Amino acid sequence: VSSEPSLDVKIADLLNPVGFDGDAPGRLWILDQSLLPGERKILTLDSVEAVHAAIHRLAVRGAPAIGIAGAYGVVVAAQSLPPDLTAAAALPRLEEMARRLAAARPTAVNLAWAIDEVMARVRARASENPGLTALGLAREALVKARELDENNKLRCERIGRFGAELLKSGDVVYTHCNAGPLATAGIGTALGVLAVAARQGKRLSAFAAETRPLLQGARLTSYELRELGIPVRLVTDGMAAHVFANFSVSAVLVGADRIAANGDTANKIGTHSLAVVAQHYGVPLYVAAPLSTFDLSIPDGKGIPIEERVPEEITEFAGRRVAPHGVGVFNPAFDVTPAPLIRGIITEAGIASPPSRETIRALFTKPS
Amino acid sequence: VSSEPSLDVKIADLLNPVGFDGDAPGRLWILDQSLLPGERKILTLDSVEAVHAAIHRLAVRGAPAIGIAGAYGVVVAAQSLPPDLTAAAALPRLEEMARRLAAARPTAVNLAWAIDEVMARVRARASENPGLTALGLAREALVKARELDENNKLRCERIGRFGAELLKSGDVVYTHCNAGPLATAGIGTALGVLAVAARQGKRLSAFAAETRPLLQGARLTSYELRELGIPVRLVTDGMAAHVFANFSVSAVLVGADRIAANGDTANKIGTHSLAVVAQHYGVPLYVAAPLSTFDLSIPDGKGIPIEERVPEEITEFAGRRVAPHGVGVFNPAFDVTPAPLIRGIITEAGIASPPSRETIRALFTKPS
């Protein structure tokens, strides 16, 4: 249907989480997702500290999106130096700021990966051209950051096309957290699969788990699915077994924050429980993520660092206390779903199914 | 240790969810649990409508506690009639009010059971003594309601004693929703097991799932465990698999709202997912509930009606919208855990383990 690609464009515009206006010096902006769906506020981030804080407090979130924010963050870092500083003097200061930025969140590997990609180009250009200034480094960083941004859009499209082959008209998909346009530079990963399948004319419906504690499913995914025109029923995280036992669910689709070499997948807390329940009910679970989400240096999930966040995310809501004072809290932001619970990992280079060292390695040897 | 029984008394007083002051005409009060832990407010319920509303909006909740509230509610109903009305004239009106009250929540069988018990006594006395007045019926109802109240206290103690045999010092227990003093007339069912084990000198710790959407775990269970002196870590409902994979959890303990003849158990939404995850990790799940929770007229879980509640429980929090308008919601208040996922059902007559038609039937043939 001819109108549908434009639907995607509209959604990608409305739900674009991060961008950079102008050349360096220019303006890094993010859509503050912590306020959605109630308020649509664009924040300008003009220092490394501001970018770090926005990533840390989840104003921008979703592994691919924080990668792009981090990449543009390097531009902001370089812009913050005296513009005429020599590359030799600027580079060590930029390296230090880049390291700080990469530590804003520990689990998603895309953040460190994207910053590394930008810094690799900056280092290479600085060594080729010692006459470069700090402003020149910022411009080099921006070229690479824009490339990563554009690249992520294309990779989301490819993930969507590979994944859409798994879906047919009438399918009911269950998803957790948010792996849509707001989490990426493009149409999303897990939700990108739904977007492409819908564009192909397949009628789909979805269950979205609200995703405690920060309710990305309620606030963001249900909003995106509504915009995509895919009927959605919002559920709490504990309802999965009841849903699978009472409805015919075709597949579970989720994103990822870091994938180990064997396919063990760190994603938003709750994914692991969902995967166990899906397996129990014979519902296949697919992870959709770009290759930049893989960390092949880590043999399995035990090596993935899991961010623990403040107890107030659970004990308070909108400033109101919901748990008594003095109660202990355990608040890991992610969990690791063992590869045997995953039917396939959908990437821009194809689907690793079942995920294993071999099927994953094969994705990296194809031209992408 | 001599101080511990008094600890229980203190907690039972502090956390007593419902009571009746004076003879009929007297005062039915409840502790408004919807405001806990922030505010401790006692409500007087002086009409059937007020009792119905308090049960429906979960100001009093927990299957045994709503049974007691319903039993005292019959007293309130009888009190609302002209005191000198003859039993013959009063009884049909009382039956109608009792039916209305029993429908306040459909899933927990204890509510209908307790109201039936009270009405059976009222009917019997009315037929024995046609000279009784409406006030006389209220007094008969009160005698039976007090008996059920006292009885539930004793049954919680027995459940606690049977269950405590399953726990040893050092054990870590995972629980969902609230099955403590606030849910019963006594020390609770699932938490009663912890209370008795703690009284026996066993050192325990707990994970409490917050239990969306209404956060009974965060608001009530963590509060009770803190009062019991049992260290607790509050988690979100989706964390179960991550907890079981990373900590040595000895058992899952939950309450129940209705148990079918084969052991299929309706309990707070989220229990079914938790049971699947517990089985995957080899953690035994026990249900603790009085015999009044069984509905032997229902052969299996398919026959248990599941209450669906308003979408706003999920889309709003403390009056603030967290999901976009126009999004669909599925909000079942309970789910049914199939008996094969349950290691045992702990009752005041012993433990049905594994739960089956035979082991359950055996509980009802013992003197209790």
XYZ file of C-alpha atoms in Angstrom:
736
model
C 0.000 0.000 0.000
C 1.537 3.249 -1.108
C 0.706 5.313 1.966
C 2.521 3.101 4.400
C 6.141 4.078 3.873
C 5.107 7.669 4.573
C 3.456 6.449 7.761
C 6.839 5.130 8.846
C 8.477 8.424 7.975
C 5.927 10.320 10.019
C 6.493 8.019 12.960
C 10.264 8.136 12.634
C 10.069 11.948 12.710
C 7.661 12.109 15.628
C 9.576 9.483 17.541
C 13.136 10.434 16.641
C 14.963 10.252 19.952
C 18.155 12.150 19.129
C 19.688 14.404 16.480
C 22.331 16.997 15.766
C 21.444 20.310 14.119
C 23.995 22.141 11.986
C 27.717 21.572 11.521
C 30.116 21.630 14.430
C 29.741 23.781 16.430
C 26.106 22.705 16.385
C 23.350 21.500 18.674
C 22.819 17.988 20.092
C 19.174 17.513 21.003
C 17.196 14.671 22.489
C 13.499 14.036 22.999
C 13.159 13.640 26.794
C 11.590 10.181 26.949
C 11.221 10.289 30.722
C 8.285 12.686 30.192
C 6.483 10.683 27.502
C 3.657 10.180 26.767
C 2.449 13.120 28.861
C 4.840 15.750 27.550
C 6.922 16.133 24.389
C 10.016 18.108 25.360
C 13.219 18.550 23.364
C 16.383 19.085 25.400
C 19.587 20.653 24.077
C 22.682 19.028 25.570
C 25.645 21.394 25.458
C 28.218 19.667 27.643
C 29.591 16.182 28.202
C 28.050 16.307 31.686
C 24.628 17.063 30.227
C 24.905 14.181 27.740
C 26.115 11.835 30.485
C 23.241 12.879 32.760
C 20.615 12.499 30.025
C 21.829 8.967 29.249
C 22.137 8.036 32.912
C 18.668 9.201 33.867
C 17.174 7.541 30.757
C 15.981 10.747 29.101
C 17.430 8.990 26.064
C 17.385 5.186 26.254
C 17.397 2.106 24.053
C 20.770 0.618 23.221
C 21.022 1.904 19.613
C 19.730 5.369 20.538
C 22.185 5.843 23.387
C 24.910 4.773 20.968
C 23.910 7.621 18.617
C 23.609 10.054 21.538
C 27.091 9.003 22.672
C 28.491 9.483 19.169
C 27.093 13.011 18.942
C 28.261 13.460 22.540
C 31.840 13.187 21.315
C 31.101 16.113 18.989
C 29.780 18.082 21.971
C 32.929 17.143 23.892
C 35.195 18.355 21.092
C 33.134 21.550 20.742
C 33.673 22.244 24.430
C 37.434 22.618 23.892
C 38.997 25.910 22.750
C 38.344 25.743 18.974
C 41.914 26.609 17.984
C 43.582 24.111 20.308
C 45.919 21.824 18.388
C 44.839 18.251 17.828
C 47.830 17.054 19.865
C 46.647 19.051 22.874
C 42.961 18.379 22.276
C 43.100 14.638 21.770
C 44.037 13.528 25.318
C 41.293 15.750 26.743
C 38.810 14.373 24.253
C 39.834 10.780 25.051
C 39.202 11.445 28.712
C 35.745 12.922 28.055
C 34.881 10.034 25.718
C 35.801 7.510 28.425
C 33.593 9.332 30.906
C 30.692 9.381 28.457
C 31.060 5.676 27.654
C 30.618 4.898 31.361
C 27.209 6.602 31.603
C 25.554 3.175 31.439
C 27.494 -0.080 31.723
C 25.304 -2.776 30.163
C 24.465 -1.679 26.608
C 27.563 -2.217 24.530
C 26.359 0.077 21.713
C 27.248 3.169 23.745
C 30.922 2.240 24.129
C 30.972 0.834 20.596
C 29.647 4.024 18.964
C 31.976 6.264 20.974
C 34.892 4.013 20.014
C 33.934 4.246 16.343
C 33.875 8.035 16.477
C 37.113 8.234 18.470
C 38.845 5.865 16.043
C 38.107 8.265 13.195
C 39.144 11.286 15.266
C 42.431 9.627 16.243
C 43.142 8.589 12.658
C 42.489 12.085 11.269
C 44.528 13.704 14.058
C 47.493 11.503 13.246
C 47.150 12.049 9.472
C 46.802 15.794 9.866
C 48.623 17.243 12.892
C 47.501 20.726 11.854
C 43.904 19.967 12.788
C 42.308 22.031 15.536
C 39.828 20.979 18.208
C 37.058 22.350 16.000
C 38.411 20.264 13.148
C 38.244 17.186 15.397
C 34.634 18.053 16.274
C 33.835 18.158 12.538
C 35.501 14.795 11.959
C 33.558 13.360 14.893
C 30.321 14.737 13.451
C 30.914 13.101 10.067
C 31.319 9.721 11.743
C 28.412 10.261 14.151
C 26.095 11.150 11.255
C 27.283 8.052 9.429
C 26.451 5.867 12.452
C 23.067 7.574 12.744
C 22.229 7.001 9.075
C 23.624 3.513 9.286
C 21.423 2.602 12.222
C 18.349 3.691 10.238
C 19.311 1.374 7.387
C 20.147 -1.484 9.734
C 16.747 -1.150 11.426
C 15.116 -1.462 7.997
C 17.082 -4.620 7.239
C 16.317 -6.120 10.654
C 12.676 -5.306 9.992
C 12.733 -7.036 6.621
C 14.412 -10.213 7.920
C 12.111 -10.334 10.923
C 8.927 -9.653 8.992
C 9.440 -12.958 7.170
C 8.673 -14.665 10.478
C 5.232 -13.050 10.779
C 2.009 -13.649 8.921
C -1.336 -11.899 8.869
C -3.327 -12.501 12.032
C -0.279 -12.976 14.229
C -0.286 -11.765 17.813
C 3.089 -10.548 19.062
C 4.081 -10.044 22.695
C 6.789 -7.500 23.460
C 8.636 -6.180 26.500
C 10.203 -2.778 27.192
C 10.738 -0.605 24.139
C 12.636 -1.542 21.018
C 10.898 0.844 18.654
C 11.695 4.130 16.908
C 12.336 5.822 20.266
C 15.084 3.291 21.006
C 16.894 3.679 17.674
C 17.661 6.112 14.886
C 15.103 4.408 12.644
C 11.976 2.279 12.806
C 13.242 0.280 15.753
C 14.479 -3.271 16.144
C 11.724 -5.492 17.595
C 9.045 -2.952 16.660
C 10.767 -2.369 13.331
C 9.884 -5.980 12.535
C 6.226 -5.182 13.285
C 6.423 -1.944 11.281
C 7.748 -3.704 8.172
C 5.271 -6.579 8.491
C 2.424 -4.050 8.798
C 3.776 -2.193 5.756
C 3.620 -5.514 3.887
C -0.116 -5.533 4.611
C -0.044 -8.111 7.398
C -2.683 -7.523 10.052
C -1.034 -7.821 13.447
C -1.931 -7.197 17.035
C 0.258 -6.953 20.077
C 0.527 -7.338 23.800
C 2.949 -4.854 25.383
C 4.307 -5.527 28.875
C 4.396 -2.304 30.857
C 8.003 -2.986 31.969
C 8.572 -2.011 35.541
C 10.089 -0.075 37.071
C 10.259 2.686 34.461
C 7.236 1.656 32.381
C 8.848 1.945 28.951
C 6.272 -0.512 27.622
C 3.326 1.503 28.936
C 4.753 4.914 28.148
C 6.650 4.328 24.909
C 5.796 1.027 23.194
C 2.040 1.333 23.482
C 2.374 4.905 22.155
C 4.441 3.767 19.169
C 2.151 0.823 18.387
C -0.852 3.112 18.484
C 0.927 5.431 16.018
C 1.727 2.421 13.813
C -1.953 1.490 13.828
C -1.270 -1.905 15.407
C -3.904 -2.747 18.044
C -2.185 -3.200 21.388
C -3.225 -4.493 24.772
C -1.082 -3.250 27.625
C -0.421 -5.794 30.399
C 1.663 -5.900 33.568
C 4.922 -7.869 33.501
C 3.471 -10.686 35.599
C 0.652 -11.454 33.152
C 2.748 -13.310 30.551
C 1.787 -16.854 31.592
C -1.886 -15.915 31.859
C -1.762 -14.363 28.375
C 0.045 -17.345 26.796
C -2.356 -19.777 28.475
C -5.453 -17.918 27.274
C -4.541 -16.381 23.900
C -2.825 -17.709 20.830
C 0.421 -15.703 20.831
C 2.595 -16.224 17.760
C 5.908 -14.845 18.980
C 7.688 -12.785 21.585
C 9.854 -10.015 20.097
C 12.346 -8.058 22.191
C 15.442 -5.913 21.690
C 18.841 -6.315 23.329
C 21.453 -4.289 25.166
C 24.405 -6.664 24.837
C 24.709 -10.114 23.301
C 27.590 -12.442 24.232
C 29.405 -14.607 21.684
C 27.188 -17.620 22.491
C 23.916 -15.704 22.138
C 23.197 -15.078 25.832
C 21.345 -11.758 25.702
C 21.215 -8.897 28.186
C 18.002 -6.949 27.808
C 15.652 -4.992 30.059
C 14.897 -6.685 33.372
C 11.936 -9.009 32.948
C 13.039 -10.440 29.609
C 14.554 -13.538 31.231
C 11.342 -14.390 33.127
C 9.337 -13.751 29.959
C 11.628 -16.067 27.980
C 11.169 -18.895 30.503
C 7.395 -18.490 30.399
C 7.358 -18.286 26.584
C 9.360 -21.500 26.323
C 7.012 -23.229 28.771
C 4.089 -22.345 26.496
C 5.919 -23.097 23.257
C 5.908 -19.466 22.103
C 9.117 -18.659 20.194
C 11.107 -15.682 21.482
C 13.134 -13.631 19.019
C 15.684 -10.961 19.834
C 16.034 -8.172 17.248
C 19.253 -6.153 17.405
C 21.948 -4.687 15.152
C 25.345 -6.386 15.004
C 26.748 -3.523 17.101
C 24.881 -5.062 20.065
C 27.109 -8.150 20.023
C 30.148 -8.250 22.270
C 32.149 -11.147 20.871
C 34.863 -10.546 23.487
C 32.502 -12.004 26.070
C 32.064 -15.773 25.723
C 28.747 -15.950 27.570
C 26.262 -14.006 29.635
C 28.192 -14.355 32.894
C 30.619 -11.730 31.590
C 27.999 -9.046 30.946
C 28.000 -6.321 33.627
C 24.500 -5.658 34.951
C 23.715 -2.110 35.970
C 21.985 -1.748 39.336
C 19.946 1.396 39.724
C 18.657 3.390 42.691
C 15.962 1.850 44.934
C 13.707 4.872 44.468
C 12.828 3.676 40.964
C 10.855 0.936 42.736
C 9.932 2.502 46.094
C 8.634 5.787 44.683
C 6.347 6.797 41.875
C 6.138 10.382 40.617
C 7.612 11.473 43.945
C 5.080 9.481 45.971
C 6.383 6.762 48.274
C 4.817 3.339 47.583
C 6.976 1.165 49.852
C 7.739 1.705 53.520
C 10.988 3.357 54.513
C 13.755 0.998 55.565
C 12.783 -1.786 53.180
C 15.575 -3.354 51.120
C 15.424 -3.213 47.345
C 17.127 -5.131 44.538
C 16.973 -3.148 41.295
C 18.992 -4.619 38.422
C 18.171 -2.748 35.199
C 18.822 -5.778 32.993
C 18.892 -9.537 33.075
C 20.569 -12.110 30.880
C 18.405 -14.514 28.912
C 20.330 -17.739 28.236
C 20.659 -18.521 24.521
C 18.701 -21.818 24.752
C 15.574 -19.774 25.562
C 15.964 -17.735 22.346
C 14.619 -19.098 19.050
C 16.573 -16.641 16.925
C 18.464 -13.348 16.905
C 17.342 -11.108 14.043
C 20.100 -8.823 12.746
C 20.742 -6.711 9.670
C 22.846 -9.608 8.345
C 20.208 -12.284 8.835
C 18.835 -14.422 11.635
C 21.034 -16.523 13.918
C 18.681 -19.411 14.600
C 19.160 -21.064 16.946
C 21.689 -18.623 18.373
C 25.085 -20.228 18.929
C 28.766 -19.343 18.574
C 28.628 -20.727 15.039
C 25.436 -19.078 13.782
C 26.486 -15.762 15.320
C 30.002 -15.936 13.927
C 28.486 -16.542 10.492
C 26.588 -13.230 10.644
C 29.852 -11.339 10.981
C 31.452 -12.980 7.983
C 28.671 -11.935 5.589
C 29.019 -8.573 3.875
C 26.612 -6.181 5.633
C 12.414 -17.038 72.596
C 9.880 -15.568 74.947
C 9.489 -12.191 73.271
C 8.402 -13.504 69.914
C 4.790 -14.493 70.512
C 4.210 -10.955 71.775
C 5.812 -9.681 68.584
C 3.144 -11.578 66.673
C 0.434 -10.118 68.873
C 1.722 -6.621 68.270
C 1.811 -7.214 64.535
C -1.598 -8.839 64.466
C -2.994 -5.771 66.269
C -1.223 -3.261 64.082
C -2.102 -5.165 60.953
C -5.601 -6.317 61.792
C -7.557 -5.584 58.613
C -11.122 -5.832 59.914
C -13.126 -6.004 63.131
C -16.504 -5.428 64.727
C -16.868 -3.305 67.863
C -19.685 -3.965 70.326
C -22.754 -6.146 70.040
C -25.307 -5.676 67.287
C -26.051 -2.888 66.645
C -22.308 -2.264 66.543
C -19.606 -0.942 64.283
C -17.839 -2.751 61.407
C -14.449 -1.190 60.775
C -11.662 -1.854 58.320
C -8.111 -0.600 57.980
C -8.068 1.091 54.550
C -5.249 -0.863 52.897
C -5.386 1.220 49.734
C -3.650 4.013 51.678
C -0.889 1.885 53.259
C 1.943 2.304 53.964
C 1.616 6.082 53.737
C -1.473 6.496 55.877
C -3.175 4.376 58.553
C -6.883 5.129 58.320
C -9.752 3.201 59.909
C -13.072 3.318 58.054
C -16.467 2.579 59.602
C -18.779 0.788 57.186
C -22.414 1.337 58.097
C -24.284 0.021 55.070
C -24.155 -2.954 52.722
C -23.217 -0.521 49.949
C -20.247 0.735 51.958
C -19.047 -2.823 52.678
C -19.483 -3.776 49.016
C -17.566 -0.698 47.886
C -14.716 -1.261 50.371
C -14.287 -4.845 49.178
C -14.617 -3.896 45.518
C -12.040 -1.117 45.664
C -9.658 -3.306 47.692
C -9.701 -1.168 50.835
C -9.949 -4.603 52.449
C -8.400 -7.427 50.416
C -6.899 -10.869 50.857
C -9.256 -13.819 50.451
C -9.622 -14.693 54.176
C -9.934 -11.027 55.216
C -12.685 -10.269 52.701
C -14.434 -13.386 53.982
C -14.436 -11.927 57.509
C -15.484 -8.515 56.198
C -18.324 -10.186 54.305
C -19.397 -12.107 57.431
C -19.547 -8.907 59.482
C -21.172 -7.292 56.460
C -24.185 -9.554 56.987
C -24.444 -8.123 60.512
C -24.397 -4.623 59.028
C -27.088 -5.686 56.570
C -29.315 -7.042 59.347
C -28.700 -3.906 61.419
C -29.898 -1.789 58.503
C -33.392 -3.298 58.746
C -36.019 -1.939 61.169
C -34.911 -3.639 64.433
C -38.392 -4.936 65.316
C -39.145 -6.403 61.884
C -40.118 -10.054 62.143
C -37.617 -12.676 61.023
C -40.078 -13.816 58.342
C -40.174 -10.320 56.869
C -36.482 -9.622 57.453
C -35.000 -12.815 56.030
C -35.820 -12.306 52.311
C -34.401 -8.788 52.472
C -31.300 -10.058 54.228
C -30.846 -12.860 51.674
C -30.963 -10.273 48.898
C -28.382 -8.070 50.597
C -26.159 -11.091 51.275
C -26.264 -12.080 47.607
C -25.296 -8.563 46.613
C -22.397 -8.543 49.078
C -21.122 -11.933 47.924
C -20.815 -10.544 44.385
C -18.446 -7.732 45.387
C -15.541 -9.778 44.043
C -16.006 -12.923 41.984
C -12.748 -14.862 42.262
C -12.039 -15.419 45.968
C -14.391 -18.130 47.166
C -13.928 -17.238 50.856
C -16.227 -14.235 50.510
C -19.215 -16.259 49.319
C -18.285 -19.093 51.686
C -18.197 -16.892 54.804
C -21.435 -15.125 53.886
C -23.057 -18.533 53.321
C -21.879 -19.752 56.713
C -23.380 -16.730 58.437
C -26.613 -16.931 56.464
C -26.955 -20.663 57.218
C -26.938 -19.875 60.936
C -29.339 -16.969 60.495
C -31.752 -19.125 58.489
C -31.583 -21.955 60.994
C -32.278 -19.684 63.968
C -35.093 -17.892 62.128
C -36.792 -21.196 61.434
C -36.251 -22.465 65.021
C -37.535 -19.246 66.520
C -40.148 -17.400 64.419
C -40.395 -14.744 67.147
C -36.924 -13.419 66.369
C -36.630 -9.823 65.169
C -34.259 -8.329 62.614
C -32.049 -7.204 65.492
C -32.108 -10.759 66.785
C -30.943 -11.982 63.364
C -28.137 -9.409 63.441
C -27.017 -10.804 66.796
C -27.095 -14.367 65.487
C -25.089 -13.260 62.472
C -22.565 -11.574 64.727
C -22.045 -14.726 66.809
C -21.218 -16.676 63.645
C -19.061 -13.902 62.156
C -17.010 -13.685 65.358
C -16.612 -17.459 65.298
C -15.303 -17.318 61.702
C -12.962 -14.472 62.658
C -11.546 -16.351 65.663
C -11.420 -19.526 63.640
C -9.399 -17.903 60.891
C -6.837 -16.758 63.483
C -6.427 -20.338 64.709
C -6.292 -21.739 61.190
C -3.543 -19.269 60.254
C -1.558 -20.507 63.252
C -1.965 -24.120 62.156
C -1.046 -23.306 58.557
C 2.011 -21.521 59.930
C 3.029 -24.532 61.983
C 2.661 -27.022 59.126
C 4.454 -24.718 56.730
C 7.289 -23.836 59.100
C 8.386 -27.490 59.007
C 9.386 -26.885 55.393
C 11.811 -24.077 56.298
C 15.195 -24.124 57.975
C 17.504 -21.434 59.256
C 19.201 -19.562 56.441
C 16.387 -20.088 53.967
C 15.497 -17.413 51.456
C 11.804 -17.234 50.588
C 10.287 -15.467 47.575
C 6.709 -14.228 47.842
C 4.155 -12.477 45.647
C 1.283 -10.149 46.529
C 0.236 -10.191 50.176
C -0.741 -13.214 52.216
C 0.121 -11.824 55.632
C -1.748 -10.466 58.642
C -3.390 -7.783 56.490
C -4.933 -10.495 54.309
C -6.364 -12.552 57.176
C -7.731 -12.359 60.697
C -4.469 -13.713 62.102
C -0.776 -13.994 61.270
C -1.433 -14.630 57.599
C -1.156 -17.678 55.393
C 2.081 -17.562 53.371
C 3.565 -14.962 55.715
C 2.149 -16.858 58.685
C 4.515 -19.654 57.706
C 7.416 -17.191 57.856
C 6.152 -15.743 61.141
C 6.012 -19.153 62.843
C 9.396 -20.213 61.443
C 10.897 -16.948 62.714
C 9.282 -17.542 66.109
C 10.968 -20.951 66.131
C 14.292 -19.117 65.923
C 14.952 -19.760 62.237
C 16.820 -16.951 60.512
C 15.055 -16.179 57.243
C 15.211 -13.586 54.539
C 12.784 -12.796 51.766
C 12.270 -11.386 48.324
C 8.893 -9.683 47.907
C 7.535 -9.053 44.400
C 5.917 -5.631 44.251
C 2.816 -7.091 42.532
C 1.487 -4.820 39.844
C -0.848 -3.206 39.300
C -1.827 -2.403 42.883
C 1.556 -2.990 44.528
C 0.366 -5.109 47.456
C 3.864 -6.585 47.706
C 5.558 -3.188 47.883
C 2.955 -1.535 50.074
C 1.843 -4.349 52.379
C 4.147 -7.379 52.345
C 7.398 -5.459 52.677
C 5.798 -3.487 55.515
C 4.724 -6.672 57.316
C 8.084 -8.384 56.824
C 9.869 -5.343 58.184
C 7.580 -5.487 61.253
C 8.334 -9.217 61.598
C 12.052 -8.436 61.556
C 12.631 -10.556 58.443
C 15.068 -8.844 56.044
C 13.324 -8.267 52.743
C 14.400 -7.190 49.287
C 11.637 -5.704 47.191
C 11.768 -6.586 43.476
C 9.557 -5.967 40.443
C 7.423 -8.851 39.179
C 9.650 -9.415 36.153
C 12.782 -10.051 38.214
C 11.950 -13.605 39.319
C 14.142 -15.442 36.810
C 17.055 -13.093 37.453
C 16.694 -13.644 41.206
C 16.450 -17.442 40.916
C 19.428 -17.534 38.535
C 21.607 -15.422 40.835
C 20.545 -16.249 44.398
C 19.870 -19.475 46.214
C 16.119 -19.261 46.829
C 14.700 -22.052 48.993
C 11.013 -21.737 48.241
C 8.257 -19.592 46.791
C 5.342 -19.070 49.182
C 2.045 -17.552 48.063
C -1.574 -17.415 49.193
C -4.672 -18.305 47.180
C -8.077 -16.916 46.289
C -9.745 -20.106 45.076
C -8.450 -23.652 44.690
C -10.211 -26.156 42.439
C -10.686 -29.816 43.381
C -7.557 -30.849 41.460
C -5.312 -28.202 43.064
C -5.352 -25.626 40.249
C -5.001 -22.375 42.181
C -6.326 -18.896 41.450
C -4.161 -16.269 43.092
C -3.092 -12.688 42.365
C -2.114 -12.069 38.753
C 1.584 -12.850 38.333
C 1.546 -16.058 40.379
C 1.249 -18.264 37.301
C 4.299 -16.690 35.597
C 6.213 -16.924 38.875
C 5.308 -20.617 39.195
C 6.591 -21.376 35.696
C 9.858 -19.580 36.406
C 10.236 -21.262 39.810
C 9.761 -24.695 38.252
C 12.322 -23.877 35.535
C 14.865 -23.113 38.276
C 13.877 -26.026 40.515
C 12.531 -23.785 43.277
C 9.504 -25.409 44.970
C 6.357 -23.281 45.091
C 3.952 -23.733 47.978
C 0.462 -22.310 48.292
C -0.696 -21.571 51.858
C -4.453 -21.244 52.359
C -7.236 -22.307 54.707
C -9.611 -25.072 53.632
C -12.277 -22.412 53.061
C -10.292 -21.408 49.947
C -11.053 -24.710 48.219
C -14.013 -24.928 45.886
C -14.502 -28.665 45.466
C -17.495 -28.031 43.208
C -15.061 -26.930 40.516
C -13.084 -29.825 39.045
C -10.206 -27.719 37.712
C -8.978 -24.187 37.147
C -10.963 -23.667 33.941
C -14.070 -23.257 36.084
C -12.714 -20.435 38.223
C -14.121 -17.023 37.228
C -11.381 -14.438 36.801
C -12.217 -10.873 37.748
C -11.184 -8.247 35.192
C -10.645 -4.800 36.627
C -10.648 -1.295 35.181
C -7.831 -0.292 32.788
C -6.958 2.741 34.899
C -5.266 0.457 37.459
C -2.573 0.029 34.801
C -2.771 3.241 32.760
C -2.732 5.617 35.738
C -0.684 5.913 38.848
C -1.721 8.103 41.761
C -3.959 9.993 39.342
C -1.153 10.519 36.833
C -1.521 9.040 33.370
C 1.367 6.698 32.463
C 0.043 5.244 29.199
C -1.283 7.143 26.197
C -5.009 7.580 25.781
C -6.656 5.142 23.411
C -4.384 2.219 24.221
C -6.052 -1.117 24.931
C -5.552 -2.796 28.293
C -5.995 -6.341 29.595
C -6.310 -6.327 33.383
C -7.206 -9.681 34.925
C -6.858 -9.482 38.719
C -5.976 -13.163 39.091
C -4.508 -16.043 37.175
C -4.742 -19.790 37.627
C -1.573 -21.733 38.396
C -1.928 -25.337 37.190
C -1.481 -27.890 39.992
C 1.606 -29.513 38.399
C 3.516 -26.263 39.051
C 2.693 -26.428 42.779
C 4.824 -28.543 45.135
C 2.301 -28.478 47.935
C -0.749 -26.713 49.359
C -0.328 -25.928 53.050
C -3.613 -25.921 54.986
C -4.703 -26.059 58.612
C -5.284 -29.805 58.100
C -1.844 -30.552 56.675
C -0.050 -30.275 53.359
C -1.449 -31.668 50.108
C 1.785 -32.610 48.364
C 1.761 -32.931 45.494
C -1.677 -31.397 45.151
C -4.164 -33.738 43.507
C -7.816 -34.728 43.840
C -6.731 -37.466 46.246
C -4.360 -35.495 48.502
C -6.844 -32.618 48.654
C -9.818 -34.863 49.384
C -7.800 -36.395 52.220
C -7.451 -32.989 53.927
C -11.220 -32.706 54.202
C -11.661 -36.097 55.835
C -9.306 -35.315 58.716
C -10.789 -33.666 61.788
C -9.769 -29.997 61.741
